[in-house]
């Protein structure tokens, strides 16, 4: 639970930092283009944009550290592109097999860490399938959502290879699966919202 809280707090930090910039740029764009919009549309677009910021913060933003040197009082900002724990796996289901059937003696509570990694890789991409299908009607298709999920996750894994993060084919599988679940959640939500309307019309 502590790891989950740490990741969520880190993600929220990036989202809150990006919020005023998004609102400002969106306001200027709408005013300049004189576009007619609605609160609902802007809320959905805003949530999607901020989700992308949170997603990027946990996947493609390099590890960094900033602060002030205690002795001199000078500010510093360092970016790290290497990580001793990073690895590359191109064998499908290899990492998943390790999560389920092997134990890492160097990691305390390996089962909890494995469950966290599996859940995070799925849940982190669930909003992608949900929002994209909600905003753009052309993505009301399992095939298109799956291709989108594959493209986005492959791009992320490719970038991670060059910034000191792990690149894993099993992450691609889990992320794509999460994207498809997001699309299913949207379909179920839309069905449940339409059902009461149909029942109401039938009783009139």
mmCIF file of C-alpha atoms in Angstrom:
data_model
loop_
_atom_site.group_PDB
_atom_site.id
_atom_site.type_symbol
_atom_site.label_atom_id
_atom_site.label_comp_id
_atom_site.label_asym_id
_atom_site.label_seq_id
_atom_site.Cartn_x
_atom_site.Cartn_y
_atom_site.Cartn_z
ATOM 1 C CA UNK A 1 0.000 0.000 0.000
ATOM 2 C CA UNK A 2 2.900 2.328 0.716
ATOM 3 C CA UNK A 3 4.288 1.913 -2.818
ATOM 4 C CA UNK A 4 0.887 2.654 -4.349
ATOM 5 C CA UNK A 5 0.573 5.816 -2.255
ATOM 6 C CA UNK A 6 4.066 6.890 -3.322
ATOM 7 C CA UNK A 7 3.305 6.474 -7.029
ATOM 8 C CA UNK A 8 -0.086 8.198 -6.749
ATOM 9 C CA UNK A 9 1.399 11.165 -4.893
ATOM 10 C CA UNK A 10 4.157 11.468 -7.502
ATOM 11 C CA UNK A 11 1.611 11.370 -10.336
ATOM 12 C CA UNK A 12 -0.648 13.930 -8.647
ATOM 13 C CA UNK A 13 2.334 16.260 -8.262
ATOM 14 C CA UNK A 14 2.852 16.344 -12.037
ATOM 15 C CA UNK A 15 -0.888 16.685 -12.693
ATOM 16 C CA UNK A 16 -1.318 19.613 -10.310
ATOM 17 C CA UNK A 17 1.737 21.320 -11.805
ATOM 18 C CA UNK A 18 0.333 20.913 -15.331
ATOM 19 C CA UNK A 19 -3.247 21.949 -14.472
ATOM 20 C CA UNK A 20 -2.848 25.756 -14.623
ATOM 21 C CA UNK A 21 -0.842 25.505 -17.875
ATOM 22 C CA UNK A 22 -3.526 23.349 -19.512
ATOM 23 C CA UNK A 23 -6.359 25.631 -18.395
ATOM 24 C CA UNK A 24 -4.488 28.697 -19.628
ATOM 25 C CA UNK A 25 -3.557 27.272 -23.026
ATOM 26 C CA UNK A 26 -7.035 25.816 -23.530
ATOM 27 C CA UNK A 27 -8.688 29.141 -22.683
ATOM 28 C CA UNK A 28 -6.450 31.023 -25.130
ATOM 29 C CA UNK A 29 -7.056 28.405 -27.852
ATOM 30 C CA UNK A 30 -10.847 28.537 -27.512
ATOM 31 C CA UNK A 31 -10.882 32.315 -27.425
ATOM 32 C CA UNK A 32 -8.606 32.625 -30.453
ATOM 33 C CA UNK A 33 -10.494 30.032 -32.514
ATOM 34 C CA UNK A 34 -13.880 31.239 -31.230
ATOM 35 C CA UNK A 35 -14.997 27.650 -30.802
ATOM 36 C CA UNK A 36 -18.340 26.772 -29.229
ATOM 37 C CA UNK A 37 -17.916 24.216 -26.494
ATOM 38 C CA UNK A 38 -19.591 22.911 -23.349
ATOM 39 C CA UNK A 39 -18.581 22.318 -19.757
ATOM 40 C CA UNK A 40 -18.998 18.535 -20.178
ATOM 41 C CA UNK A 41 -16.754 18.421 -23.247
ATOM 42 C CA UNK A 42 -14.077 20.572 -21.635
ATOM 43 C CA UNK A 43 -14.186 18.501 -18.450
ATOM 44 C CA UNK A 44 -13.645 15.267 -20.385
ATOM 45 C CA UNK A 45 -10.837 16.767 -22.488
ATOM 46 C CA UNK A 46 -9.229 18.226 -19.373
ATOM 47 C CA UNK A 47 -9.327 14.940 -17.502
ATOM 48 C CA UNK A 48 -7.851 13.151 -20.505
ATOM 49 C CA UNK A 49 -5.037 15.686 -20.917
ATOM 50 C CA UNK A 50 -4.151 15.547 -17.226
ATOM 51 C CA UNK A 51 -4.274 11.744 -17.332
ATOM 52 C CA UNK A 52 -1.714 11.823 -20.168
ATOM 53 C CA UNK A 53 0.524 14.010 -18.005
ATOM 54 C CA UNK A 54 0.225 11.510 -15.154
ATOM 55 C CA UNK A 55 0.890 8.614 -17.524
ATOM 56 C CA UNK A 56 3.995 10.279 -18.939
ATOM 57 C CA UNK A 57 5.289 11.024 -15.431
ATOM 58 C CA UNK A 58 5.292 7.319 -14.584
ATOM 59 C CA UNK A 59 6.560 5.982 -17.899
ATOM 60 C CA UNK A 60 8.745 8.307 -20.001
ATOM 61 C CA UNK A 61 9.897 11.090 -17.676
ATOM 62 C CA UNK A 62 13.527 10.336 -16.706
ATOM 63 C CA UNK A 63 14.507 10.017 -13.073
ATOM 64 C CA UNK A 64 15.536 13.436 -11.755
ATOM 65 C CA UNK A 65 16.453 15.210 -8.580
ATOM 66 C CA UNK A 66 16.399 18.903 -7.691
ATOM 67 C CA UNK A 67 17.056 20.986 -4.621
ATOM 68 C CA UNK A 68 19.477 23.361 -2.973
ATOM 69 C CA UNK A 69 22.997 22.499 -1.871
ATOM 70 C CA UNK A 70 23.118 22.905 1.906
ATOM 71 C CA UNK A 71 26.680 24.216 2.091
ATOM 72 C CA UNK A 72 26.620 26.727 -0.775
ATOM 73 C CA UNK A 73 22.899 27.452 -1.129
ATOM 74 C CA UNK A 74 23.109 26.915 -4.890
ATOM 75 C CA UNK A 75 20.187 25.218 -6.671
ATOM 76 C CA UNK A 76 20.810 22.013 -8.610
ATOM 77 C CA UNK A 77 18.920 19.863 -11.089
ATOM 78 C CA UNK A 78 20.143 16.408 -12.135
ATOM 79 C CA UNK A 79 18.676 13.943 -14.640
ATOM 80 C CA UNK A 80 19.601 10.251 -14.488
ATOM 81 C CA UNK A 81 19.564 8.143 -17.640
ATOM 82 C CA UNK A 82 20.997 4.990 -16.069
ATOM 83 C CA UNK A 83 19.495 2.574 -13.582
ATOM 84 C CA UNK A 84 21.180 -0.581 -12.291
ATOM 85 C CA UNK A 85 17.770 -2.245 -11.813
ATOM 86 C CA UNK A 86 16.623 -1.668 -15.404
ATOM 87 C CA UNK A 87 16.411 -4.614 -17.797
ATOM 88 C CA UNK A 88 15.221 -5.554 -21.267
ATOM 89 C CA UNK A 89 12.943 -8.514 -21.946
ATOM 90 C CA UNK A 90 11.778 -9.482 -25.436
ATOM 91 C CA UNK A 91 10.479 -12.940 -24.496
ATOM 92 C CA UNK A 92 6.665 -12.918 -24.113
ATOM 93 C CA UNK A 93 5.340 -14.055 -20.708
ATOM 94 C CA UNK A 94 8.847 -14.392 -19.235
ATOM 95 C CA UNK A 95 8.356 -11.615 -16.675
ATOM 96 C CA UNK A 96 4.794 -12.750 -15.970
ATOM 97 C CA UNK A 97 6.113 -16.228 -15.213
ATOM 98 C CA UNK A 98 8.612 -14.747 -12.743
ATOM 99 C CA UNK A 99 5.850 -12.764 -11.027
ATOM 100 C CA UNK A 100 3.642 -15.822 -10.547
ATOM 101 C CA UNK A 101 6.023 -18.728 -10.082
ATOM 102 C CA UNK A 102 9.403 -17.395 -8.915
ATOM 103 C CA UNK A 103 10.652 -15.413 -5.931
ATOM 104 C CA UNK A 104 13.212 -12.627 -5.794
ATOM 105 C CA UNK A 105 15.197 -13.158 -2.587
ATOM 106 C CA UNK A 106 16.529 -9.584 -2.795
ATOM 107 C CA UNK A 107 13.047 -8.040 -2.609
ATOM 108 C CA UNK A 108 10.983 -8.101 0.557
ATOM 109 C CA UNK A 109 7.320 -9.090 0.106
ATOM 110 C CA UNK A 110 7.890 -10.235 -3.481
ATOM 111 C CA UNK A 111 4.252 -11.295 -3.869
ATOM 112 C CA UNK A 112 3.040 -7.797 -3.019
ATOM 113 C CA UNK A 113 5.511 -6.201 -5.422
ATOM 114 C CA UNK A 114 4.504 -8.601 -8.194
ATOM 115 C CA UNK A 115 0.812 -7.893 -7.642
ATOM 116 C CA UNK A 116 1.488 -4.148 -7.651
ATOM 117 C CA UNK A 117 3.401 -4.312 -10.945
ATOM 118 C CA UNK A 118 0.736 -6.437 -12.609
ATOM 119 C CA UNK A 119 -2.127 -4.274 -11.390
ATOM 120 C CA UNK A 120 -0.370 -0.980 -12.149
ATOM 121 C CA UNK A 121 0.489 -1.998 -15.717
ATOM 122 C CA UNK A 122 -3.170 -2.780 -16.387
ATOM 123 C CA UNK A 123 -4.887 0.007 -14.432
ATOM 124 C CA UNK A 124 -2.521 2.756 -15.609
ATOM 125 C CA UNK A 125 -3.686 2.281 -19.201
ATOM 126 C CA UNK A 126 -7.365 1.659 -18.509
ATOM 127 C CA UNK A 127 -8.230 5.391 -18.828
ATOM 128 C CA UNK A 128 -6.535 5.486 -22.254
ATOM 129 C CA UNK A 129 -9.066 3.101 -23.794
ATOM 130 C CA UNK A 130 -11.917 4.789 -21.921
ATOM 131 C CA UNK A 131 -11.182 8.421 -22.817
ATOM 132 C CA UNK A 132 -10.028 7.889 -26.407
ATOM 133 C CA UNK A 133 -13.170 5.915 -27.259
ATOM 134 C CA UNK A 134 -15.332 8.473 -25.457
ATOM 135 C CA UNK A 135 -13.825 11.486 -27.216
ATOM 136 C CA UNK A 136 -13.326 10.083 -30.730
ATOM 137 C CA UNK A 137 -16.117 7.933 -32.181
ATOM 138 C CA UNK A 138 -13.770 6.286 -34.699
ATOM 139 C CA UNK A 139 -12.224 4.391 -31.771
ATOM 140 C CA UNK A 140 -15.496 2.597 -31.001
ATOM 141 C CA UNK A 141 -13.830 -0.596 -32.187
ATOM 142 C CA UNK A 142 -11.920 -3.312 -30.345
ATOM 143 C CA UNK A 143 -9.484 -3.529 -33.245
ATOM 144 C CA UNK A 144 -8.671 0.174 -33.298
ATOM 145 C CA UNK A 145 -8.384 0.402 -29.527
ATOM 146 C CA UNK A 146 -6.056 -2.606 -29.492
ATOM 147 C CA UNK A 147 -3.868 -1.082 -32.248
ATOM 148 C CA UNK A 148 -3.782 2.209 -30.348
ATOM 149 C CA UNK A 149 -2.822 0.430 -27.132
ATOM 150 C CA UNK A 150 -0.058 -1.496 -28.900
ATOM 151 C CA UNK A 151 1.296 1.623 -30.593
ATOM 152 C CA UNK A 152 1.331 3.766 -27.455
ATOM 153 C CA UNK A 153 2.857 1.089 -25.230
ATOM 154 C CA UNK A 154 5.489 0.093 -27.798
ATOM 155 C CA UNK A 155 6.442 3.764 -28.142
ATOM 156 C CA UNK A 156 6.724 4.082 -24.363
ATOM 157 C CA UNK A 157 8.858 0.945 -24.039
ATOM 158 C CA UNK A 158 11.093 2.198 -26.854
ATOM 159 C CA UNK A 159 11.628 5.537 -25.072
ATOM 160 C CA UNK A 160 12.206 3.791 -21.745
ATOM 161 C CA UNK A 161 15.111 1.878 -23.256
ATOM 162 C CA UNK A 162 17.006 5.174 -23.715
ATOM 163 C CA UNK A 163 16.205 6.820 -20.371
ATOM 164 C CA UNK A 164 17.356 4.134 -17.963
ATOM 165 C CA UNK A 165 14.014 2.405 -17.411
ATOM 166 C CA UNK A 166 13.120 -1.223 -18.052
ATOM 167 C CA UNK A 167 11.705 -2.276 -21.416
ATOM 168 C CA UNK A 168 9.564 -5.399 -21.340
ATOM 169 C CA UNK A 169 7.329 -7.075 -23.916
ATOM 170 C CA UNK A 170 5.109 -8.256 -21.063
ATOM 171 C CA UNK A 171 4.469 -4.627 -20.131
ATOM 172 C CA UNK A 172 3.213 -4.097 -23.685
ATOM 173 C CA UNK A 173 0.814 -7.021 -23.286
ATOM 174 C CA UNK A 174 -0.463 -5.831 -19.903
ATOM 175 C CA UNK A 175 -0.767 -2.198 -21.002
ATOM 176 C CA UNK A 176 -2.679 -3.159 -24.148
ATOM 177 C CA UNK A 177 -4.948 -5.394 -22.090
ATOM 178 C CA UNK A 178 -5.602 -2.463 -19.755
ATOM 179 C CA UNK A 179 -6.473 -0.238 -22.722
ATOM 180 C CA UNK A 180 -9.021 -2.811 -23.931
ATOM 181 C CA UNK A 181 -10.524 -3.057 -20.436
ATOM 182 C CA UNK A 182 -10.981 0.718 -20.486
ATOM 183 C CA UNK A 183 -12.941 0.413 -23.728
ATOM 184 C CA UNK A 184 -15.100 -2.340 -22.224
ATOM 185 C CA UNK A 185 -15.779 -0.158 -19.175
ATOM 186 C CA UNK A 186 -16.971 2.616 -21.507
ATOM 187 C CA UNK A 187 -19.262 0.255 -23.404
ATOM 188 C CA UNK A 188 -20.784 -1.058 -20.167
ATOM 189 C CA UNK A 189 -21.233 2.483 -18.838
ATOM 190 C CA UNK A 190 -22.957 3.634 -22.013
ATOM 191 C CA UNK A 191 -25.214 0.577 -22.001
ATOM 192 C CA UNK A 192 -26.249 1.133 -18.376
ATOM 193 C CA UNK A 193 -26.950 4.812 -19.085
ATOM 194 C CA UNK A 194 -29.143 4.011 -22.104
ATOM 195 C CA UNK A 195 -31.067 1.215 -20.402
ATOM 196 C CA UNK A 196 -33.074 3.411 -17.953
ATOM 197 C CA UNK A 197 -33.987 5.739 -20.855
ATOM 198 C CA UNK A 198 -35.365 2.837 -22.900
ATOM 199 C CA UNK A 199 -37.299 1.515 -19.913
ATOM 200 C CA UNK A 200 -38.757 4.962 -19.283
ATOM 201 C CA UNK A 201 -39.929 5.249 -22.895
ATOM 202 C CA UNK A 202 -41.462 1.779 -22.755
ATOM 203 C CA UNK A 203 -43.622 2.704 -19.746
ATOM 204 C CA UNK A 204 -45.016 5.860 -21.346
#
